[in-house]
Amino acid sequence: MEQQSTLFVVVDPNDEKHVALERALTTARGRNPQPRLAVFVAVDGEAVDTRAVNDHLFRDESWFREQIREPIAAAGLTCEITVCWSSDWQAAIVQEAKRCDAEMIYLPVHAKSSRRFTFAESKWRVLKTARCPVVLIRPGAKEARKVVLATVNYQAKTLEQRQLNRQISERATYIAGHYGAELHLVNAYLDSMLYPDRGALAKLADKTGVPTHRIHVKRGYTSDVVEAVAREIDADLVVMGTLNQYGATGSLLRGNTAERVIGQLDVDVMVCNQFTTTEMKTD
């Protein structure tokens, strides 16, 4: 029997609606065996008014019972609840998820206030330093996992890029298999000279089991192509990757392409992080 896994779910007590917990409960019902939940209750200081005048920062025992324990018990799941008051929100999430040996992290994000979606630096650092995939849960996004879209780079040249491709494909295949979902692959290219040959596409189709009509190769910027294909196939989840690269100062690079892709999507996004050995390069 498959070993029980752990889903790490971030709950911000300032929020009225806990979209990450709701999504975790929905997806866990479709798993066999069902995972256990590690619920991490913490306030994102970069996104929340942490002054005492914010009544939402005061939560009593009944809140934990009604908002967390009872919904989890009703779903037939078990959980462990951790309350964190560290000011280093992102590091605490990554550290605790690692301690729990989490399969993935469910991280709530707030609705867009404009066309351009921007991340607080703390959330971006969670994506870039987590040792397991991070699922960005959008308010209003579909709960189903019936159509999964994986973004891959057929033109990958470096070892790290090829490893990330494999990681994205394997994770998307795993998710699609668990939920009986339809799996699609998408690749964008700007230069017609970089269009992958038919042999490469046939090999990929054979390796992943994805039929060629579900492999979408389109010309354009990655963010535009992924958004268009996601809408065309009515994707429920997009699986993408980001390389964990550092600049000359040792600070994590945000990754312009990854940021644009995330910013243009309105569905849940799973981000797989590939740690690289070339840590001192700039864009």
Coordinates of C-alpha atoms in Angstrom, one line a residue:
M1 CA 0.0 0.0 0.0
E2 CA 1.2 3.5 -0.8
Q3 CA 2.6 5.4 2.2
Q4 CA 0.4 8.2 3.6
S5 CA 1.7 11.6 2.5
T6 CA 1.5 15.0 4.2
L7 CA -0.1 18.1 2.7
F8 CA 1.3 21.3 4.3
V9 CA -1.5 23.9 4.3
V10 CA -0.9 27.6 5.2
V11 CA -3.8 29.3 7.0
D12 CA -3.7 33.1 7.6
P13 CA -5.9 33.8 10.6
N14 CA -6.5 37.3 9.1
D15 CA -8.5 35.8 6.2
E16 CA -12.2 35.2 6.3
K17 CA -12.1 32.4 3.8
H18 CA -9.4 29.8 3.9
V19 CA -9.0 28.8 0.3
A20 CA -5.9 26.7 0.7
L21 CA -7.5 24.6 3.4
E22 CA -10.7 24.2 1.4
R23 CA -8.7 23.1 -1.7
A24 CA -6.7 20.7 0.4
L25 CA -9.9 19.1 1.7
T26 CA -11.4 18.8 -1.8
T27 CA -8.3 17.2 -3.4
A28 CA -7.6 15.0 -0.4
R29 CA -11.0 13.3 -0.8
G30 CA -9.9 12.0 -4.2
R31 CA -6.7 10.4 -2.9
N32 CA -6.2 6.8 -1.8
P33 CA -4.8 6.6 0.7
Q34 CA -5.9 10.0 1.9
P35 CA -3.1 12.3 3.1
R36 CA -2.8 13.8 6.5
L37 CA -2.8 17.6 6.8
A38 CA -0.2 19.7 8.5
V39 CA -1.9 23.1 9.1
F40 CA 0.4 26.0 9.6
V41 CA -1.3 29.0 11.2
A42 CA 0.7 32.2 10.7
V43 CA 0.2 35.9 9.7
D44 CA 1.9 37.2 6.6
G45 CA 3.3 40.4 7.9
E46 CA 3.9 41.8 4.4
A47 CA 0.3 41.5 3.4
V48 CA -1.6 42.0 6.6
D49 CA -2.1 45.0 9.0
T50 CA -0.4 43.6 12.1
R51 CA -1.5 46.5 14.4
A52 CA -3.6 45.6 17.5
V53 CA -6.6 47.5 15.9
N54 CA -7.0 44.6 13.4
D55 CA -9.6 42.4 15.2
H56 CA -8.9 39.5 12.8
L57 CA -5.6 38.9 14.6
F58 CA -7.3 37.8 17.7
R59 CA -8.6 34.2 17.4
D60 CA -9.9 32.1 20.3
E61 CA -10.3 28.4 20.8
S62 CA -13.7 28.3 19.0
W63 CA -12.1 29.7 15.8
F64 CA -9.6 26.9 15.7
R65 CA -12.4 24.4 16.3
E66 CA -14.9 25.8 13.8
Q67 CA -12.5 26.9 11.1
I68 CA -9.9 24.1 11.1
R69 CA -10.6 21.0 13.2
E70 CA -14.3 20.5 12.4
P71 CA -14.0 20.8 8.6
I72 CA -11.0 18.4 8.6
A73 CA -12.8 15.9 10.8
A74 CA -15.9 16.1 8.6
A75 CA -13.7 15.2 5.6
G76 CA -12.4 12.1 7.5
L77 CA -8.9 13.4 7.6
T78 CA -6.3 13.8 10.4
C79 CA -4.2 16.8 11.0
E80 CA -1.5 18.5 13.1
I81 CA -1.9 22.2 13.8
T82 CA 1.1 24.5 14.3
V83 CA 0.8 28.1 15.3
C84 CA 3.7 30.3 14.4
W85 CA 4.5 33.9 15.5
S86 CA 7.9 34.2 13.7
S87 CA 8.4 37.5 11.8
D88 CA 10.3 35.5 9.2
W89 CA 7.1 34.1 7.6
Q90 CA 8.6 32.5 4.5
A91 CA 11.5 30.8 6.3
A92 CA 9.2 29.4 8.9
I93 CA 6.9 27.8 6.3
V94 CA 9.9 26.2 4.4
Q95 CA 11.5 25.0 7.6
E96 CA 8.3 23.5 9.0
A97 CA 7.3 21.9 5.7
K98 CA 10.7 20.2 5.6
R99 CA 10.3 19.0 9.2
C100 CA 6.9 17.4 8.3
D101 CA 8.4 15.9 5.1
A102 CA 5.6 17.5 3.2
E103 CA 4.7 16.3 -0.3
M104 CA 3.6 19.8 -1.2
I105 CA 2.7 23.2 0.2
Y106 CA -0.7 24.7 -0.3
L107 CA -0.2 28.5 -0.2
P108 CA -3.2 30.9 -0.4
V109 CA -2.9 34.0 -2.6
H110 CA -5.3 36.9 -2.7
A111 CA -7.3 37.9 -5.7
K112 CA -5.8 40.3 -8.2
S113 CA -6.4 44.0 -7.6
S114 CA -5.3 44.8 -11.2
R115 CA -4.3 43.1 -14.4
R116 CA -0.8 42.8 -13.2
F117 CA -0.4 40.3 -10.3
T118 CA 2.5 40.9 -8.0
F119 CA 3.9 38.8 -5.2
A120 CA 5.1 40.1 -1.9
E121 CA 8.8 39.2 -1.6
S122 CA 8.1 36.7 1.2
K123 CA 5.8 34.6 -1.0
W124 CA 8.3 34.6 -3.8
R125 CA 11.0 33.3 -1.4
V126 CA 8.7 30.5 -0.4
L127 CA 8.5 29.5 -4.1
K128 CA 12.3 29.7 -4.6
T129 CA 13.4 27.9 -1.4
A130 CA 10.8 25.2 -0.8
R131 CA 12.1 21.7 -1.1
C132 CA 8.8 20.4 -2.4
P133 CA 6.3 21.8 -4.9
V134 CA 4.2 24.8 -3.8
V135 CA 0.6 25.1 -5.0
L136 CA -0.7 28.7 -5.2
I137 CA -4.4 28.6 -4.4
R138 CA -6.5 31.3 -6.0
P139 CA -9.8 32.5 -4.6
G140 CA -12.5 31.7 -7.1
A141 CA -10.4 29.1 -9.0
K142 CA -12.0 25.8 -9.9
E143 CA -11.6 23.1 -7.3
A144 CA -11.6 20.3 -9.8
R145 CA -8.5 18.5 -11.1
K146 CA -9.9 17.3 -14.4
V147 CA -7.5 19.0 -16.8
V148 CA -3.8 19.5 -15.9
L149 CA -1.4 21.7 -18.0
A150 CA 2.3 21.3 -17.7
T151 CA 4.7 23.9 -19.0
V152 CA 7.9 22.4 -20.4
N153 CA 10.9 23.6 -22.4
Y154 CA 11.8 21.4 -25.3
Q155 CA 14.7 23.7 -26.1
A156 CA 16.4 23.1 -22.7
K157 CA 20.1 23.1 -23.1
T158 CA 21.5 23.0 -19.5
L159 CA 21.4 20.0 -17.1
E160 CA 19.4 22.0 -14.6
Q161 CA 16.8 22.9 -17.3
R162 CA 16.5 19.3 -18.4
Q163 CA 16.1 18.1 -14.8
L164 CA 13.4 20.7 -14.2
N165 CA 11.6 19.5 -17.4
R166 CA 11.6 16.0 -16.0
Q167 CA 10.5 17.1 -12.6
I168 CA 7.5 19.1 -14.0
S169 CA 6.5 16.2 -16.3
E170 CA 6.7 13.6 -13.6
R171 CA 4.8 15.8 -11.1
A172 CA 2.1 16.6 -13.6
T173 CA 1.7 13.0 -14.6
Y174 CA 1.5 12.0 -10.9
I175 CA -1.3 14.6 -10.3
A176 CA -3.2 13.6 -13.4
G177 CA -3.0 10.0 -12.5
H178 CA -4.2 10.5 -9.0
Y179 CA -7.3 12.4 -10.1
G180 CA -8.0 10.7 -13.5
A181 CA -7.3 14.1 -15.1
E182 CA -6.5 14.9 -18.7
L183 CA -2.8 15.9 -19.1
H184 CA -1.6 18.5 -21.6
L185 CA 1.9 19.8 -22.2
V186 CA 2.7 23.3 -23.5
N187 CA 5.9 24.9 -24.9
A188 CA 6.4 28.4 -26.2
Y189 CA 9.1 29.6 -28.6
L190 CA 10.0 33.0 -30.0
D191 CA 12.4 32.0 -32.8
S192 CA 11.1 29.7 -35.5
M193 CA 14.6 28.1 -35.6
L194 CA 13.9 26.8 -32.1
Y195 CA 10.7 24.9 -33.0
P196 CA 11.2 21.3 -31.9
D197 CA 11.4 18.7 -34.6
R198 CA 8.8 16.0 -35.1
G199 CA 11.1 13.4 -33.7
A200 CA 11.5 15.2 -30.4
L201 CA 7.7 15.6 -30.1
A202 CA 7.1 11.9 -30.9
K203 CA 9.7 10.9 -28.4
L204 CA 8.1 13.1 -25.7
A205 CA 4.6 11.8 -26.5
D206 CA 5.9 8.2 -26.2
K207 CA 7.8 8.9 -22.9
T208 CA 5.0 10.8 -21.2
G209 CA 2.0 8.9 -22.7
V210 CA 0.5 12.2 -23.7
P211 CA -1.0 12.0 -27.2
T212 CA 0.4 14.5 -29.7
H213 CA -2.9 16.4 -30.0
R214 CA -2.5 17.3 -26.3
I215 CA 1.0 18.7 -26.8
H216 CA 0.7 22.4 -27.6
V217 CA 3.7 24.1 -29.2
K218 CA 3.0 27.7 -30.0
R219 CA 5.0 30.8 -31.0
G220 CA 5.0 33.7 -28.5
Y221 CA 6.0 34.8 -25.1
T222 CA 5.7 32.0 -22.5
S223 CA 3.3 33.8 -20.3
D224 CA 1.0 34.6 -23.2
V225 CA 1.1 31.1 -24.7
V226 CA 0.5 29.4 -21.3
E227 CA -2.4 31.7 -20.5
A228 CA -4.0 31.1 -24.0
V229 CA -3.6 27.3 -23.9
A230 CA -4.9 27.2 -20.3
R231 CA -8.1 29.0 -21.4
E232 CA -8.4 26.9 -24.5
I233 CA -8.4 23.6 -22.7
D234 CA -10.1 24.9 -19.6
A235 CA -7.2 23.9 -17.3
D236 CA -7.9 23.4 -13.6
L237 CA -4.2 23.3 -12.6
V238 CA -1.0 24.6 -14.3
V239 CA 2.3 22.9 -13.3
M240 CA 5.4 25.0 -14.0
G241 CA 9.0 25.3 -12.7
T242 CA 11.5 27.8 -11.6
L243 CA 15.2 27.6 -11.2
N244 CA 16.7 28.5 -7.8
Q245 CA 19.3 30.9 -9.1
Y246 CA 21.2 33.6 -7.2
G247 CA 22.5 37.0 -8.3
A248 CA 26.0 38.4 -7.7
T249 CA 25.0 39.6 -4.3
G250 CA 23.7 36.2 -3.2
S251 CA 20.1 37.3 -3.3
L252 CA 17.5 35.1 -5.0
L253 CA 16.5 36.1 -8.5
R254 CA 12.7 36.4 -8.8
G255 CA 12.6 34.9 -12.3
N256 CA 10.9 37.2 -14.8
T257 CA 9.3 34.5 -16.9
A258 CA 7.9 32.5 -14.0
E259 CA 6.6 35.7 -12.4
R260 CA 4.8 36.7 -15.7
V261 CA 3.3 33.3 -16.1
I262 CA 1.9 33.2 -12.6
G263 CA 0.7 36.8 -13.0
Q264 CA -1.4 36.1 -16.0
L265 CA -3.2 32.9 -14.8
D266 CA -6.4 32.8 -12.8
V267 CA -6.2 29.0 -12.0
D268 CA -4.3 27.2 -9.3
V269 CA -0.6 27.0 -10.1
M270 CA 1.9 24.3 -8.9
V271 CA 5.5 25.5 -8.9
C272 CA 8.3 23.0 -8.9
N273 CA 11.7 24.4 -7.8
Q274 CA 14.9 23.0 -9.2
F275 CA 18.0 23.9 -7.1
T276 CA 21.0 24.7 -9.3
T277 CA 24.7 24.4 -8.7
T278 CA 25.5 27.7 -10.6
E279 CA 24.5 30.0 -7.8
M280 CA 26.4 33.2 -8.7
K281 CA 25.0 34.0 -12.1
T282 CA 23.0 37.1 -13.0
D283 CA 20.2 37.3 -15.6

